[in-house]
XYZ file of C-alpha atoms in Angstrom:
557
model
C 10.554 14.657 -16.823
C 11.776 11.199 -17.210
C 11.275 8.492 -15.100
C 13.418 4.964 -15.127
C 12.055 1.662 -14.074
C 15.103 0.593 -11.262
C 13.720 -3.241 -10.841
C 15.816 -6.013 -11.442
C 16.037 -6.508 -15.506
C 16.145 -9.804 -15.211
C 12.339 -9.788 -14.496
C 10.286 -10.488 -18.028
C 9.619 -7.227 -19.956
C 6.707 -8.442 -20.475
C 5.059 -8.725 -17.254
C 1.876 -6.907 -16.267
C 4.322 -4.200 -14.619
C 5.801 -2.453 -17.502
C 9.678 -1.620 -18.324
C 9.764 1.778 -19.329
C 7.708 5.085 -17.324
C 9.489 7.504 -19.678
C 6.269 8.791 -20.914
C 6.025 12.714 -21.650
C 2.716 14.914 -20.728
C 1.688 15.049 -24.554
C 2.096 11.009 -24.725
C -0.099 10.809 -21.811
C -3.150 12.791 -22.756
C -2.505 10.960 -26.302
C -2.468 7.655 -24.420
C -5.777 8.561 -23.035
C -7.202 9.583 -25.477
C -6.023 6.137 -27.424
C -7.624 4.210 -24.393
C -10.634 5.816 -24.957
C -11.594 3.831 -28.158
C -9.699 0.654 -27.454
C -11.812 -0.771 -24.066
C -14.844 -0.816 -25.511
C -16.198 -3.940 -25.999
C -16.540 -5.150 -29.723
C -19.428 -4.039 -31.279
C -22.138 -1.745 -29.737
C -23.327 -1.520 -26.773
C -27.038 -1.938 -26.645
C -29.312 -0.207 -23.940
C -30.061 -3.026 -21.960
C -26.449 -4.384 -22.161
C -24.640 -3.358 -18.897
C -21.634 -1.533 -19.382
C -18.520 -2.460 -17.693
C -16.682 -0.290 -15.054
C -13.890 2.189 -16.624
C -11.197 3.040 -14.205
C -8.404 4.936 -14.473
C -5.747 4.407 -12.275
C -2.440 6.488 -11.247
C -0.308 3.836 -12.767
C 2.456 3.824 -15.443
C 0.847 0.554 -16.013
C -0.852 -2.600 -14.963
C 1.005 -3.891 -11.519
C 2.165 -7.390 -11.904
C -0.402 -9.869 -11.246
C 1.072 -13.214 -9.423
C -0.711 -12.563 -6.262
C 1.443 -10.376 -4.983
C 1.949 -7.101 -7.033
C 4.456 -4.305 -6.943
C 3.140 -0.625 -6.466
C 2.575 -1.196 -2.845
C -0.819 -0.921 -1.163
C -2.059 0.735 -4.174
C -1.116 -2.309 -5.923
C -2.929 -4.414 -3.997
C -6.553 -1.957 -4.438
C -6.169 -3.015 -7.729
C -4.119 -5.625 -9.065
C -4.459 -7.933 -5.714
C -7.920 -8.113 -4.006
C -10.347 -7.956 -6.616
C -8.669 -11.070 -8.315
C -7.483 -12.831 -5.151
C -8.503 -13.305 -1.655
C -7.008 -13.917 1.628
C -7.005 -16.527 4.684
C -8.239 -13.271 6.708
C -9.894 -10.612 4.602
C -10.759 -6.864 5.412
C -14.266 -5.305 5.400
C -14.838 -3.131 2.787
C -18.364 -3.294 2.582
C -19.197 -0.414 5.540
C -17.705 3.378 4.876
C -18.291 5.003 8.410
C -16.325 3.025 10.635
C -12.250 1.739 9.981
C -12.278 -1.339 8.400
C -11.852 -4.896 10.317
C -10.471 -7.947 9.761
C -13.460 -10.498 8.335
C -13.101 -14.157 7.649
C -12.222 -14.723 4.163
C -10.903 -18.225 2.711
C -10.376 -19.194 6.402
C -13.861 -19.465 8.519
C -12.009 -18.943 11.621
C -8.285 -18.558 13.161
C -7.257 -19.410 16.795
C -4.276 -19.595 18.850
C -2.851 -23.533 19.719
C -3.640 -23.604 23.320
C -0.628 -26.014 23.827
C 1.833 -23.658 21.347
C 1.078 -19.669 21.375
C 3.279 -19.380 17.999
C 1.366 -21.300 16.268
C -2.200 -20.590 14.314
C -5.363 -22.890 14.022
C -6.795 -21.848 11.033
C -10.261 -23.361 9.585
C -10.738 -23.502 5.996
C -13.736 -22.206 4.289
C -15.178 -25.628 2.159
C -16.741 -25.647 -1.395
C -14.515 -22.713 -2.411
C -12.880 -23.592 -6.161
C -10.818 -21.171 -8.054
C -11.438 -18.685 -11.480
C -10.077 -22.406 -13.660
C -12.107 -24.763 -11.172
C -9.512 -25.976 -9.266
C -10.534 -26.777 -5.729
C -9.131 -24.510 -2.799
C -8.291 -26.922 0.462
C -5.471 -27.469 2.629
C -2.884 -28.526 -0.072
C -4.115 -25.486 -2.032
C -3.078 -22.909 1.217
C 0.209 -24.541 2.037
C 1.688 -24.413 -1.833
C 0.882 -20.970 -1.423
C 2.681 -20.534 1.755
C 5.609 -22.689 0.371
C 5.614 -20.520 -2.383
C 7.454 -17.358 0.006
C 8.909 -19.692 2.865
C 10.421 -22.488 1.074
C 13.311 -21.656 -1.033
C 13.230 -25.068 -2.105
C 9.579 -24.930 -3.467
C 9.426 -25.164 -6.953
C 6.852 -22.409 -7.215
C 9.207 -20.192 -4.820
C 10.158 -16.806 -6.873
C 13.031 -14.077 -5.125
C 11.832 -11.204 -6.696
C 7.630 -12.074 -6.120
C 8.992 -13.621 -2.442
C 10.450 -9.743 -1.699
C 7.098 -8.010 -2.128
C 5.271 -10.402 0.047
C 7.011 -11.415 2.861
C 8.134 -8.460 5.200
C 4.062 -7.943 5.038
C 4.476 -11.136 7.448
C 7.605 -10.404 9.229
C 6.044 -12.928 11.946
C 5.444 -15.553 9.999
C 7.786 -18.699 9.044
C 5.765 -21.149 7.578
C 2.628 -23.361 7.442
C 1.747 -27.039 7.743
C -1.670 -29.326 6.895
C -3.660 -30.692 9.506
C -6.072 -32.387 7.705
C -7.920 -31.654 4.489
C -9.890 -28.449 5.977
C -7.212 -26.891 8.420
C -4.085 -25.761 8.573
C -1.774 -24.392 11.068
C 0.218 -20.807 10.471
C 3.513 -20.711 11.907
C 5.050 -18.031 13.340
C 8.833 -17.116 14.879
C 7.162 -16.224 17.956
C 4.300 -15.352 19.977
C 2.225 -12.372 18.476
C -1.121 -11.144 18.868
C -0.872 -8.834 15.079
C -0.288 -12.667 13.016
C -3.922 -12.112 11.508
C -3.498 -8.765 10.307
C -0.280 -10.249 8.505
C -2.193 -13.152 6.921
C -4.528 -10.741 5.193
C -1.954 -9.779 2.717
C -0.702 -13.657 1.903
C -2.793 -13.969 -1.193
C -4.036 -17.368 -2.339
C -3.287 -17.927 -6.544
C -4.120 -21.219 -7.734
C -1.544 -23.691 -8.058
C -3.155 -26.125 -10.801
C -3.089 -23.099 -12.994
C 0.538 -22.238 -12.332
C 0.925 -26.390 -12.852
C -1.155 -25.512 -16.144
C 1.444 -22.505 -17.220
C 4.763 -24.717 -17.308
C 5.194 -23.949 -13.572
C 6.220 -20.141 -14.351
C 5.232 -17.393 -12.601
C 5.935 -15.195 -15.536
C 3.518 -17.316 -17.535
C 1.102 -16.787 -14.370
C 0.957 -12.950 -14.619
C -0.551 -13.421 -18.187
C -3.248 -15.507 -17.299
C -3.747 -15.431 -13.247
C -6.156 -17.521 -11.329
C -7.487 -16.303 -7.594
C -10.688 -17.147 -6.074
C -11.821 -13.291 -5.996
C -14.518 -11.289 -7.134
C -13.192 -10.883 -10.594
C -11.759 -13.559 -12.621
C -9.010 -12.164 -15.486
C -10.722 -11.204 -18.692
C -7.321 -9.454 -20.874
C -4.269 -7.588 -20.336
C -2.566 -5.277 -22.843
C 0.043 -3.736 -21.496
C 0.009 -0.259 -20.432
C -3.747 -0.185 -21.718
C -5.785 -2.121 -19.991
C -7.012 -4.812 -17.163
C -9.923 -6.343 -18.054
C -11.574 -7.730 -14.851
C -15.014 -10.027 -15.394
C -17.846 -10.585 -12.819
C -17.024 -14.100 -10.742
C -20.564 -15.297 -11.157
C -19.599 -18.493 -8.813
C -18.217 -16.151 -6.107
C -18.397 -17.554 -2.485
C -19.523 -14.494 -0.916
C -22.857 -14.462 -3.053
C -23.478 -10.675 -1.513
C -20.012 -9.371 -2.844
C -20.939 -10.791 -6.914
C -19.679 -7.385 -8.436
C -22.826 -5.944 -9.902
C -21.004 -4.446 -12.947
C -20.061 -7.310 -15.373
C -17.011 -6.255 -15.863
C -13.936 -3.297 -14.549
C -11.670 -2.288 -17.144
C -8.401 -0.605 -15.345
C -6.814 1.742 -17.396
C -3.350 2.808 -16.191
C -2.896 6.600 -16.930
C -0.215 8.085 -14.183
C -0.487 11.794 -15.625
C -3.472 13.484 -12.759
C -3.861 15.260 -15.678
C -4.562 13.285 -18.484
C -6.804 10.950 -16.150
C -8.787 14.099 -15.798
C -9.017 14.978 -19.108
C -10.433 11.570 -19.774
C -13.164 11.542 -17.180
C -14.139 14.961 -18.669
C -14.209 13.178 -22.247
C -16.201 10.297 -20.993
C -13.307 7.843 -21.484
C -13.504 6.358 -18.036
C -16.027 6.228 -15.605
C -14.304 6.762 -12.394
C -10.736 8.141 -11.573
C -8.634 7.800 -8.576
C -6.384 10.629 -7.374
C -7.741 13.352 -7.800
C -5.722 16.461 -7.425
C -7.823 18.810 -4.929
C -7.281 22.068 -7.091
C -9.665 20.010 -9.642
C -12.184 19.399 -7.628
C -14.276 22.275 -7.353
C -13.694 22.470 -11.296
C -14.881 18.951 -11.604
C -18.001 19.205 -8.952
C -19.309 22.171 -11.009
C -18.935 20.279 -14.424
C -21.432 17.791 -12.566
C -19.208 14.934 -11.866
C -19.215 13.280 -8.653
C -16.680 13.726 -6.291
C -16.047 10.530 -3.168
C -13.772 10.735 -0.138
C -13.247 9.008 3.172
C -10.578 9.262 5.710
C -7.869 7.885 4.386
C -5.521 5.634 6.614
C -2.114 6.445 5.863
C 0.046 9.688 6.171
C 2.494 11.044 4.573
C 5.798 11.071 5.846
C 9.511 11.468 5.107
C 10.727 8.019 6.258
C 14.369 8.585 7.831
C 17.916 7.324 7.321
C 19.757 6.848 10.678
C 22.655 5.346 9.066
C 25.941 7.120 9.673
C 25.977 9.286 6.861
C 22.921 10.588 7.628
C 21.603 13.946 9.417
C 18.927 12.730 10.689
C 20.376 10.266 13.308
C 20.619 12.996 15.956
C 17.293 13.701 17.441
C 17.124 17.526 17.468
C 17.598 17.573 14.010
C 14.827 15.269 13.484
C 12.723 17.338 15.966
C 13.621 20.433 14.173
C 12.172 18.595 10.613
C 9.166 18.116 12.328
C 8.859 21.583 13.964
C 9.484 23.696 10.781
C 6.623 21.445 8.540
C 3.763 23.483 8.335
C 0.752 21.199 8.315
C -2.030 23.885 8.050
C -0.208 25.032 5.047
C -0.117 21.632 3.593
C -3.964 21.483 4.208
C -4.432 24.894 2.519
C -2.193 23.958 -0.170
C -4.642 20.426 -0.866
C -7.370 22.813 -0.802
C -8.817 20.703 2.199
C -8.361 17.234 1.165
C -6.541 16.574 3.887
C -6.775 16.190 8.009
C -4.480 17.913 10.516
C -1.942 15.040 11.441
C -0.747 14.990 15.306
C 0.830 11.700 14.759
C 1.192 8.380 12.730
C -2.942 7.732 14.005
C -5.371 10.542 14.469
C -5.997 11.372 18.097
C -8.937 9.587 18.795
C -7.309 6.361 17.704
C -6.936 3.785 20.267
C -3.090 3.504 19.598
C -2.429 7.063 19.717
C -1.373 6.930 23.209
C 0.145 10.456 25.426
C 3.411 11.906 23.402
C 4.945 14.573 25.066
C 6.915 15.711 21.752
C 4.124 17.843 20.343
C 3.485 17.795 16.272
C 3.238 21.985 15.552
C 4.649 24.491 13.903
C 8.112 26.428 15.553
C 10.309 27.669 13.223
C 12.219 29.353 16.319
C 12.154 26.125 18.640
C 13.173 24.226 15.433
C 16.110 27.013 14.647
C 16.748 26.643 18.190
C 17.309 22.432 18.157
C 19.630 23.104 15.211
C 21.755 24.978 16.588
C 22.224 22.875 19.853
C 23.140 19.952 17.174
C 26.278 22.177 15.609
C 23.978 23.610 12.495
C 23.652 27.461 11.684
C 24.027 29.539 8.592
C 26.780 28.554 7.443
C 26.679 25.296 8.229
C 23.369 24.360 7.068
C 21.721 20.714 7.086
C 22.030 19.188 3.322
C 19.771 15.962 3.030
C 18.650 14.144 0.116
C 14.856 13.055 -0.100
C 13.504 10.318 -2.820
C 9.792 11.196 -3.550
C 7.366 10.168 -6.224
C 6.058 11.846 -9.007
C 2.471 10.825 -8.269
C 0.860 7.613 -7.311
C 0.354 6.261 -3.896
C -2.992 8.260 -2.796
C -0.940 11.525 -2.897
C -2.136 13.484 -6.000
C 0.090 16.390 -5.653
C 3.044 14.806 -4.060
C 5.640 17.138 -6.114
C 3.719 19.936 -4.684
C 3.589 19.116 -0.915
C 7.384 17.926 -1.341
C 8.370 21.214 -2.620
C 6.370 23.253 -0.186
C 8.080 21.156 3.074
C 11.365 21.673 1.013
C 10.571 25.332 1.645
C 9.794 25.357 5.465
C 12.545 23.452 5.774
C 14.955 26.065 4.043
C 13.138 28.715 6.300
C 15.060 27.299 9.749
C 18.139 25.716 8.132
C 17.734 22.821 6.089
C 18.782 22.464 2.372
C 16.798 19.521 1.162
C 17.124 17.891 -2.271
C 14.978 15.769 -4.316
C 15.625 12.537 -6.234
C 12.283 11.863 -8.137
C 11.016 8.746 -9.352
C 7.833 7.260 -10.274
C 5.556 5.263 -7.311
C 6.992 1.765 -8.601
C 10.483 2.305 -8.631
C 10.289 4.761 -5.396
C 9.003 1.535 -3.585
C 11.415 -0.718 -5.087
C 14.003 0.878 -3.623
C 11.964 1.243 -0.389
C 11.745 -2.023 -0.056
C 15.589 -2.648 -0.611
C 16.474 -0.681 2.257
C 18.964 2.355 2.965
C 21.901 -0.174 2.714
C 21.289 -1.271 -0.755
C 23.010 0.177 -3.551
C 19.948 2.666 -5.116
C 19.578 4.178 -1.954
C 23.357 5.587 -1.800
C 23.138 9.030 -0.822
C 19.352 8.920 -0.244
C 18.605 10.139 3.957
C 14.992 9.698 3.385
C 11.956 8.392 1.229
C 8.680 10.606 1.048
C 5.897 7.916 1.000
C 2.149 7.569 2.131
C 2.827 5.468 5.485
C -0.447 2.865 5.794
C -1.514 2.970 9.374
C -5.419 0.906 9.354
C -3.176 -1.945 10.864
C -0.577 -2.137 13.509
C 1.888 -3.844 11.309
C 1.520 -2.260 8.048
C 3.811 0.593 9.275
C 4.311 0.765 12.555
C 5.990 -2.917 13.400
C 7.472 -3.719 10.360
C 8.409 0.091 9.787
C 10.063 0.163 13.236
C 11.319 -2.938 14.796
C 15.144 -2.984 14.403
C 14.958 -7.008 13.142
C 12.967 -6.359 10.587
C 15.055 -4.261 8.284
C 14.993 -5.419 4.505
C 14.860 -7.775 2.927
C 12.635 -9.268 6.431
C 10.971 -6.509 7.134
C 10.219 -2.584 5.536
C 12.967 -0.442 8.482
C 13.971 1.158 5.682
C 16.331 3.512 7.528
C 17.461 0.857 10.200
C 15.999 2.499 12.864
C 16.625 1.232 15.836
C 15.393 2.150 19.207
C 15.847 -0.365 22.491
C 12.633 0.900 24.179
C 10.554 0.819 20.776
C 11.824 -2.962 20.621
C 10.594 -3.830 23.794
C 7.667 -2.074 23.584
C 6.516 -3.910 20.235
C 7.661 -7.100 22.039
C 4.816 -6.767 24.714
C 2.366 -5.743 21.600
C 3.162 -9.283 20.250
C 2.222 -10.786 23.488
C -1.104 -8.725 23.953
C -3.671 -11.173 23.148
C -7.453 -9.157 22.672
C -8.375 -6.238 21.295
C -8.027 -3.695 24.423
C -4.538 -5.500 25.272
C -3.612 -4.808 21.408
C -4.980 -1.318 21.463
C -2.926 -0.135 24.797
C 0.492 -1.988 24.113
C 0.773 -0.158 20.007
C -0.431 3.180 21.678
C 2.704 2.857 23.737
C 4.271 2.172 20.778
C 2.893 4.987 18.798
C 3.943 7.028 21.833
C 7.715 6.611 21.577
C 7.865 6.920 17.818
C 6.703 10.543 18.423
C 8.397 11.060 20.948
C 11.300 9.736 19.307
C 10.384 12.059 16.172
C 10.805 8.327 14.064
C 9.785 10.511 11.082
C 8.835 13.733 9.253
C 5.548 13.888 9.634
C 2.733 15.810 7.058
C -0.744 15.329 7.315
C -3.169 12.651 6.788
C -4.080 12.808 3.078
C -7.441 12.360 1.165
C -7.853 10.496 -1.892
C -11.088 11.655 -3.715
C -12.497 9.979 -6.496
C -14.090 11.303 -9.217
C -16.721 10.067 -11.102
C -19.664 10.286 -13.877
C -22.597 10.624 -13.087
C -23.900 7.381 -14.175
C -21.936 5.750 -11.750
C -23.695 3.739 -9.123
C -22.808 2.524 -5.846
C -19.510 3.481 -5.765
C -18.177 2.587 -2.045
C -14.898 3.775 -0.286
C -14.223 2.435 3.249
C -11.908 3.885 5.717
C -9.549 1.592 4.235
C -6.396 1.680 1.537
C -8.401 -0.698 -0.272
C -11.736 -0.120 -2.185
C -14.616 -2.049 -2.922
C -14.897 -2.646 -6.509
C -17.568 -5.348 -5.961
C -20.320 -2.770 -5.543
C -20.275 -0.058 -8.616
C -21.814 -0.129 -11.882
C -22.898 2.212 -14.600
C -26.748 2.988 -14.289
């Protein structure tokens, strides 16, 4: 299978992103096995030299690096947080509870008490970049200029369209004085810091130092992370290096250095774990992991918080606009199939949020399995045998958290046949399926397309659920892929931007959460795993209920 890269050519070849995915099974395990003797260090390795990190990662190759990288939030686990940080910053340092917001290059954020759109935000002092640069005030707003002011001369389109609709409330920023800036936003709302977490902060006398080119950037990036940038070769390796200066002093990675290895074949990455090529894998597909468990490696998993979904068209040409069709979608999917089918690695899904989340709230359209009720809705909506629902569906090869995404897509595909549905597949790798995500159903590579199968982020209110939802904030402004647009959802994520506090937060996006269900907003699966695999020499290896993981913790013992 072939896959081609859809992103605008005019974007350098040469980036940290890759061109071409078009990369058979044999050239895979052959990569692998290539990687294997190329991210060594030079020379040997001596006993009491510690050994850097070996990851492989379900990537085609290394997402770009300018502080905002493509592949999504699986991007930004690897190619975003360990180089850069955030304003606002999550907690990844705890795995049994979900993951909260923590102060990161900002020591504390408040509401204007004479103007509730607009942010107080407190700088962190003595922070200085990987090149030395100092991060202040000037420092944050260049950054923020970099997305909101086309006029900027560090402002990029195509680096501005994977950052912004993760701050669909945000317009802008301005100094206050050396240590404090203020975050502006288009209106009132309460979910602005979970927003801010995903504006990452690259340093602008190293752009300066580049020629002022982002493309230059991505070679040679400059955060205030964990990691500083050690190498890059393309489609071989990241080479990530311990930020000894690091102004969390508890989160100094205790490895010396990661080396990310993109390898998108579950595969091949298995194959070189088994070899002792890498240390750790991500992905792993669950019929390996009994194989892997009893070879003696190590397998890690935490609840995951996303789930997987078929996000829907409800433009004209599409089935899906009429609710009992949608319904019916959702009635024939049969989840404890899906969770037989992962062998386990995976959690019953009753909605976008488990059921003892705060924002679940009380849907009255129940998430089960009917094939009758579901044959039943069909028909009421014109459909029968001969006259069967045709939809197309773009999914992913791999990539994303969902190591056997062909095989779950094909095995909905066939409940869905069972009560009337003739579903196709368009299939891409994770990249390009995202790129055309983010373009929305209007744009040109989604002609024909009535939904995208994706891994739907849910740890924060806006990730998926606002920006996902809210019929302003379809693309470029926002991720409504589908332009869906519901009055009452509208007005219910209205009064979510106005509850201020935690409890007011929690009981406006249940009521949310409650129409989208109700509404049947989606095709919903199940809430997937990801489990990690590892050596046995690995140590400390830490996975918070969170999309993001803590590489700041593991090292080779």
């Amino acid at each position: 299978m072939r896959f081609q890269d859809r992103r605008d050519q005019t974007q350098p070849p040469a980036s940290p992103s890759g061109v071409e995915f078009a990369q058979t099974r044999r050239q895979l395990l052959s990569g692998a096995a290539a990687i294997g003797v190329s991210t060594a260090f030079s020379g040997p390795v001596s006993a009491q030299t510690p050994a850097p990190v070996r990851i492989a990662i379900a990537f085609g190759d290394i997402p770009r690096l300018w502080a905002g990288p493509d592949g999504a939030f699986q991007g930004m686990r690897f190619a975003g947080y360990p180089i850069y940080d955030a304003l606002i910053n999550w907690d990844l340092d705890q795995e049994d509870r979900a993951s909260g917001l923590v102060p990161g290059l900002a020591e504390s954020w408040s509401i204007d008490p004479n103007n509730p759109a607009r942010w107080i935000v407190k700088l962190r002092s003595g922070v200085t970049f990987h090149d030395g640069s100092p991060f202040d005030a000037d420092a944050a707003i260049w950054n923020f200029n970099s997305v909101f002011d086309q006029k900027a001369q560090q402002y990029n389109a195509a680096r501005t369209a994977l950052i912004v609709p993760r701050l669909p409330s945000v317009s802008g920023a301005e100094k206050v004085d050396d240590s404090t800036i203020a975050v502006l936003t288009r209106g009132p709302d309460a979910m602005t810091p979970y927003q801010i977490s995903f504006l990452l902060m690259a340093s602008p006398a190293q752009y300066a130092k580049l020629g002022d080119s982002w493309e230059k950037f991505v070679s040679a990036p400059s955060g205030t992370g964990p990691f500083r940038f050690g190498s890059f070769t393309p489609r071989v390796r990241l080479e990530l290096v311990r930020n000894e200066k690091y102004w969390d002093t508890k989160r100094i990675p205790k490895a010396p250095a990661v080396h990310l290895q993109p390898i998108l074949d579950a595969n091949a990455r298995i194959a070189a774990l088994r070899s002792g090529q890498v240390d750790l894998i991500e992905t792993v597909p669950p019929a390996a992991l009994a194989s892997l468990k009893g070879a003696g490696f190590s397998i890690k998993a935490n609840t995951h918080p996303t789930i997987s979904i078929w996000k829907l068209s409800l433009l004209p040409d599409s089935p899906f606009r009429d609710l009992r069709v949608r319904k019916a979608a959702n009635l024939a999917v049969d989840r404890e199939g899906i969770i037989k089918l992962l062998d386990g690695a995976a959690v019953l899904a009753k909605g976008m949020v488990p059921e003892d989340s705060p924002w679940f709230g009380k849907p009255t359209f129940q998430l089960r399995t009917d094939p009758a009720e579901a044959r039943k809705l069909l028909a009421e909506a014109g459909y029968g045998p001969n006259n069967r629902v045709k939809a197309k569906i773009l999914i992913a090869s791999a990539g994303g958290g969902q190591p056997e995404s062909l095989k779950v897509n094909e095995f909905v595909q066939s409940n869905l046949a069972a009560v009337g549905f003739d579903i196709e597949f368009q299939v891409v790798d994770y990249v390009t399926l995202f790129t055309i995500y983010r373009n929305g159903a209007k744009a040109a590579q989604s002609a024909g397309i009535h939904g995208v199968s994706l891994p739907a982020p849910v740890q924060d209110p806006t990730a998926s659920i606002f920006r996902g939802h809210a019929s302003e904030l379809t693309p470029p402004r926002g991720t409504n892929w589908g332009f869906y647009n519901n009055p009452e959802v509208d007005e219910a994520l209205r009064q979510a931007q106005r509850a201020f506090g935690p409890v007011a937060l929690d009981a406006a996006i249940a009521k949310v959460h409650q129409l989208l269900i109700d509404d049947a907003a989606s095709v919903f699966f199940v809430h997937e795993l990801d489990p990690w695999g590892m050596s046995n020499k690995v140590k400390g290896f830490m996975q918070p209920k969170n999309w993001f993981s803590n590489l700041t913790s593991v090292s080779i013992g």
